[in-house]
PDB file of C-alpha atoms and ligand atoms in Angstrom:
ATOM      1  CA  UNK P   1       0.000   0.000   0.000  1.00 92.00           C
ATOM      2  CA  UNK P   2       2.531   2.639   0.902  1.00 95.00           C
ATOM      3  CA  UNK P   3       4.230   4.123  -1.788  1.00 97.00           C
ATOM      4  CA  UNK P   4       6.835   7.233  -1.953  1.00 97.00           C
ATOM      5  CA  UNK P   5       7.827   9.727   0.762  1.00 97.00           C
ATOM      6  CA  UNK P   6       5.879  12.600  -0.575  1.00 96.00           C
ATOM      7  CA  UNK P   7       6.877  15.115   1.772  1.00 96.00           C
ATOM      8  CA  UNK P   8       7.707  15.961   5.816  1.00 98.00           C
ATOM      9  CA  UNK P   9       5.924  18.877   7.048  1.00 97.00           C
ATOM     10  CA  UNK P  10       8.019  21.014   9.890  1.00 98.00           C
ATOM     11  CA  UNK P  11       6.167  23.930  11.702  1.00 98.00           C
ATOM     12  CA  UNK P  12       7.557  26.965  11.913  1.00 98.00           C
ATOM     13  CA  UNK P  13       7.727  29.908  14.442  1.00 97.00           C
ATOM     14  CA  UNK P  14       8.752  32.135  11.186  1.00 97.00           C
ATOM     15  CA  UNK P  15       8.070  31.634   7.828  1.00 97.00           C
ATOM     16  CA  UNK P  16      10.153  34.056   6.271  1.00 97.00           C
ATOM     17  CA  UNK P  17      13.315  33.035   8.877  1.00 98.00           C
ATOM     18  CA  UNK P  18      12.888  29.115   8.052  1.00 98.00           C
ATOM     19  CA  UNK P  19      12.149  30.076   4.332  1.00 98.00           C
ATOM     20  CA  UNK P  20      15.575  31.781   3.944  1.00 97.00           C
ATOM     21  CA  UNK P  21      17.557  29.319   6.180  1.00 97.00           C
ATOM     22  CA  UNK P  22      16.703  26.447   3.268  1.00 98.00           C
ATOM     23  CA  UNK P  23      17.368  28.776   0.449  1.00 97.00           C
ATOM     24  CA  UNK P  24      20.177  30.749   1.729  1.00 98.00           C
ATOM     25  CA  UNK P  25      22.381  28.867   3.796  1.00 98.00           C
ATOM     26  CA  UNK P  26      21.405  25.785   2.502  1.00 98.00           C
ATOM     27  CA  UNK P  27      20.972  26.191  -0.952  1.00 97.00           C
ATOM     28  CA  UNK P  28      17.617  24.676  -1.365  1.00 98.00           C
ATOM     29  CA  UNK P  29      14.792  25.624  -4.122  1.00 98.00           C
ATOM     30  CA  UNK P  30      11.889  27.255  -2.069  1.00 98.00           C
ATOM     31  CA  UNK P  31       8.673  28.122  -3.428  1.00 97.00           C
ATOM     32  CA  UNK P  32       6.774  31.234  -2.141  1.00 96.00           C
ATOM     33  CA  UNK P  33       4.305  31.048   0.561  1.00 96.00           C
ATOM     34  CA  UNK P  34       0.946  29.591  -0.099  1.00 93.00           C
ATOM     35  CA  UNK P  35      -2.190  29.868   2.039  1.00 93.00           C
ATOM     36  CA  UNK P  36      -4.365  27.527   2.169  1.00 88.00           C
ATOM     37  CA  UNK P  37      -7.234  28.827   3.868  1.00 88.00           C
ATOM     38  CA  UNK P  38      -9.364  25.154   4.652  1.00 83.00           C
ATOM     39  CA  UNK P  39      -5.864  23.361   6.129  1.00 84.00           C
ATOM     40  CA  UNK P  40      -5.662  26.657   8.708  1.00 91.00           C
ATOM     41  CA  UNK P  41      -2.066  26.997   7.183  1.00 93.00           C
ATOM     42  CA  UNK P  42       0.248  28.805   5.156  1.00 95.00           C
ATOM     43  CA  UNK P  43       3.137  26.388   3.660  1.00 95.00           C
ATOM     44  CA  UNK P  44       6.330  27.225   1.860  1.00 96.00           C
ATOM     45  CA  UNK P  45       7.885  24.037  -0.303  1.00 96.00           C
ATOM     46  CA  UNK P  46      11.597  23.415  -0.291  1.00 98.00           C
ATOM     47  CA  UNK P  47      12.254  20.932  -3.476  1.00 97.00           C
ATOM     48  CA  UNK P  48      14.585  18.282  -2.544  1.00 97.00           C
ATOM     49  CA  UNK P  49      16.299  16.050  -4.801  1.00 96.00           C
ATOM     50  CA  UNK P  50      14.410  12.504  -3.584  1.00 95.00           C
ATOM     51  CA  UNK P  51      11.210  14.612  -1.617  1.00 96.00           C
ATOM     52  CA  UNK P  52      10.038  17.656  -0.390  1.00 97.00           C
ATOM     53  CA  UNK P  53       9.972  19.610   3.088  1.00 97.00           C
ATOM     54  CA  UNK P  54       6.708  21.627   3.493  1.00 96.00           C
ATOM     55  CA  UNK P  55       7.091  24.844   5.984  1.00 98.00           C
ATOM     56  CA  UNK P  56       4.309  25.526   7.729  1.00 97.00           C
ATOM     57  CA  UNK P  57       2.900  28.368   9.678  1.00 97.00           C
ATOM     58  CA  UNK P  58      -0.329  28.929  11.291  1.00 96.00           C
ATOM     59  CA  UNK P  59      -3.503  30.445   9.379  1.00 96.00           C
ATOM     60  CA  UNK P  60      -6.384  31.860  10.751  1.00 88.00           C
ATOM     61  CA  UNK P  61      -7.732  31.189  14.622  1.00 81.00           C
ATOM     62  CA  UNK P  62      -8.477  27.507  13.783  1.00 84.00           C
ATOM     63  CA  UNK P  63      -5.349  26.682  12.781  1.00 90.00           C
ATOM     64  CA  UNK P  64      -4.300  22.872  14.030  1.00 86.00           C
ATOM     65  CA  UNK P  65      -0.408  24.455  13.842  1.00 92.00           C
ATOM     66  CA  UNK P  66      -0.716  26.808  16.298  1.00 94.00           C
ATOM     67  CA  UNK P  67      -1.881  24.440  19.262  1.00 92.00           C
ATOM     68  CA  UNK P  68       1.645  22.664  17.639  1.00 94.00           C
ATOM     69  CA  UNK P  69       3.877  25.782  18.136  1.00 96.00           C
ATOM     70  CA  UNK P  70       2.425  26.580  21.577  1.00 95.00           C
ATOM     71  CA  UNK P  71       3.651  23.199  22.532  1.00 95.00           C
ATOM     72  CA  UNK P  72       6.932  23.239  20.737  1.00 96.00           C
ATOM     73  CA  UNK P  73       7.830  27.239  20.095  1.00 97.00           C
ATOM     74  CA  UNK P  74      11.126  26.729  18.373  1.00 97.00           C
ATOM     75  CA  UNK P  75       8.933  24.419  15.776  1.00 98.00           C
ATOM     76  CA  UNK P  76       9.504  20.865  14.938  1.00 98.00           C
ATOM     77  CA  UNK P  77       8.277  17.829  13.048  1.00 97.00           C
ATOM     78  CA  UNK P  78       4.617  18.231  12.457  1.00 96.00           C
ATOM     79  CA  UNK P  79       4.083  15.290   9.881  1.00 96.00           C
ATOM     80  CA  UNK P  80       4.943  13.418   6.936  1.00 98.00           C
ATOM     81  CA  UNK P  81       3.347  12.232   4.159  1.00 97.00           C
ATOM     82  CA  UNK P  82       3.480   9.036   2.126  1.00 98.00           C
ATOM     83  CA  UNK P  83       1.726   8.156  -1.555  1.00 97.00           C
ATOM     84  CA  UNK P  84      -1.055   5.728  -1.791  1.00 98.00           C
ATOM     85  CA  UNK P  85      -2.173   4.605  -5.195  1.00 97.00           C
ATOM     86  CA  UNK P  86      -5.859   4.537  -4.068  1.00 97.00           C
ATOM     87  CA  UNK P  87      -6.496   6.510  -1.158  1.00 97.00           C
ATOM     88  CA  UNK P  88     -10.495   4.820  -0.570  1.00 97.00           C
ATOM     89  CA  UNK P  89      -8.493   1.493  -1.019  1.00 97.00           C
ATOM     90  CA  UNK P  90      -6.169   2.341   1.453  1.00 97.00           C
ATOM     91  CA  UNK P  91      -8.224   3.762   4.704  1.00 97.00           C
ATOM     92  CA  UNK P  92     -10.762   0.801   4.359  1.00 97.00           C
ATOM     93  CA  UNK P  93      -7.565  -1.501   4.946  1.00 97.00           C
ATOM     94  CA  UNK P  94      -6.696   0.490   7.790  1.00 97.00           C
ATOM     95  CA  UNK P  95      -9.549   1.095   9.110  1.00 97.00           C
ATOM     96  CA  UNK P  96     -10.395  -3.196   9.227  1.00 97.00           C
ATOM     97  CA  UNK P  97      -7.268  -3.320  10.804  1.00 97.00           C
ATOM     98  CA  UNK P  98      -8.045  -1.268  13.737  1.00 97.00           C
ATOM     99  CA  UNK P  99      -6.024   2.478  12.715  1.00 97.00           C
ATOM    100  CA  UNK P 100      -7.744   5.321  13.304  1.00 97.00           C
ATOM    101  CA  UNK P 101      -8.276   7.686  10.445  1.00 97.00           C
ATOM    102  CA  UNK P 102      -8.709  11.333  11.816  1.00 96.00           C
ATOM    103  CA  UNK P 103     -11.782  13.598  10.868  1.00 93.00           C
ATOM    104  CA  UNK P 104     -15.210  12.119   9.210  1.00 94.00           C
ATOM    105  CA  UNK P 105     -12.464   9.287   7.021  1.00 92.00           C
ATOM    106  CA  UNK P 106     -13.357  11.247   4.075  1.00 94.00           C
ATOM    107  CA  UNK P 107     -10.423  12.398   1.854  1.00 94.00           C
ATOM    108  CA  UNK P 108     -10.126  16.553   1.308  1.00 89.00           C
ATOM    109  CA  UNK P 109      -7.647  18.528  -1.456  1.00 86.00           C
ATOM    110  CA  UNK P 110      -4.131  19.192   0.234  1.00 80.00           C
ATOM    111  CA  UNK P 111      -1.397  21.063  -0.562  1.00 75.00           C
ATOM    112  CA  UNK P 112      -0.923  19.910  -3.769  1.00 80.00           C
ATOM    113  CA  UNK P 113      -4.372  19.544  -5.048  1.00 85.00           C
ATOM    114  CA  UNK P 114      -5.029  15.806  -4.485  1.00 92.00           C
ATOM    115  CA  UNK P 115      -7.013  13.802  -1.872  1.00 95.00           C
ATOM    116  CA  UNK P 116      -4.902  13.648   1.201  1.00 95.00           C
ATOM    117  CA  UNK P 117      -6.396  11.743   4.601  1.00 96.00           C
ATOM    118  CA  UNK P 118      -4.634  11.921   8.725  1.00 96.00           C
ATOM    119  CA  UNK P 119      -3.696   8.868  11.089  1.00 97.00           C
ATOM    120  CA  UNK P 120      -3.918   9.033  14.611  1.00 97.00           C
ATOM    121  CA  UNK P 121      -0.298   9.396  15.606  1.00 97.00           C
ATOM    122  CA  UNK P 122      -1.248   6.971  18.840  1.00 97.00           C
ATOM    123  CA  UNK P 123      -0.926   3.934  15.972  1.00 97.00           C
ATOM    124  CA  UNK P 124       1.944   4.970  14.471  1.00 97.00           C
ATOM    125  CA  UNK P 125       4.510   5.446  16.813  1.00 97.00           C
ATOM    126  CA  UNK P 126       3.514   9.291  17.508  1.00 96.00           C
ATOM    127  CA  UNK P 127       4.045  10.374  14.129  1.00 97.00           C
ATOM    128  CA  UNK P 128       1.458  12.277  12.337  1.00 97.00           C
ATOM    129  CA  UNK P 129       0.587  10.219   9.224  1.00 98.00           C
ATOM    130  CA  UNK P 130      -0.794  12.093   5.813  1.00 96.00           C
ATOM    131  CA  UNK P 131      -1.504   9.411   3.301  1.00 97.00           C
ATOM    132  CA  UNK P 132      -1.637  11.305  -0.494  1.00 97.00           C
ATOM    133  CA  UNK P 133      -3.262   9.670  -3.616  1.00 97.00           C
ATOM    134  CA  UNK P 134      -0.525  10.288  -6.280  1.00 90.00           C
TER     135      UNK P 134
HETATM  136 CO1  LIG I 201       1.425  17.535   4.353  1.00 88.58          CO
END
């Protein structure tokens, strides 16, 4: 079932600081910032040869981040994301094995325009899951 490392999301105190850390010192391709209003987040992507790193920063009162930076303020791992072929096909397997699948278990449009569901981090180790449809 699980395909590619898509991406690993890192929260971010500051955008603009974390943005030019990647591109300046170390020389990574980083897009401008992009809000997306419905995630509660505004992401930056650094390109990586193999994957990408998503920055992201807090959007709007709702935003799931910001509960994230008040617990860690200098930032940190938030979550990464691996590729699914079929994303229906893959939270019905986890779901009949017991893995929690965060929200109503229906897929919504991420970053990158395609259907993107959460796992509980309690099954996986504490690691926020995203599972993308490539
Ligand atoms: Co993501």
């Amino acid at each position: 079932m699980i395909g590619k490392l898509n991406h690993v999301a890192i929260a971010v105190p500051d955008l603009a600081a974390a943005s030019a850390s990647y591109r300046d010192t170390l020389g990574a391709k980083v897009s401008e910032p992009l809000d997306l209003p419905s995630h509660g987040v505004t992401t930056i992507f650094v390109e990586l040869e193999n994957t990408k790193l998503e920055l992201l920063h807090p959007l709007g009162d709702e935003s799931p981040i910001a509960k994230f930076l008040e617990r860690n303020p200098g930032g940190g791992i938030h979550h990464i994301c691996y590729e699914v072929a079929d994303i229906y096909a893959a939270r019905d397997k986890l779901e009949s094995d017991g893995m929690r699948v965060l929200g109503d278990g229906e897929p919504s449009i991420g970053a990158h325009d395609k259907p993107v569901l959460f796992l509980h981090p309690k099954d996986f180790n504490g690691t926020l899951i995203e599972l993308e449809q490539a």
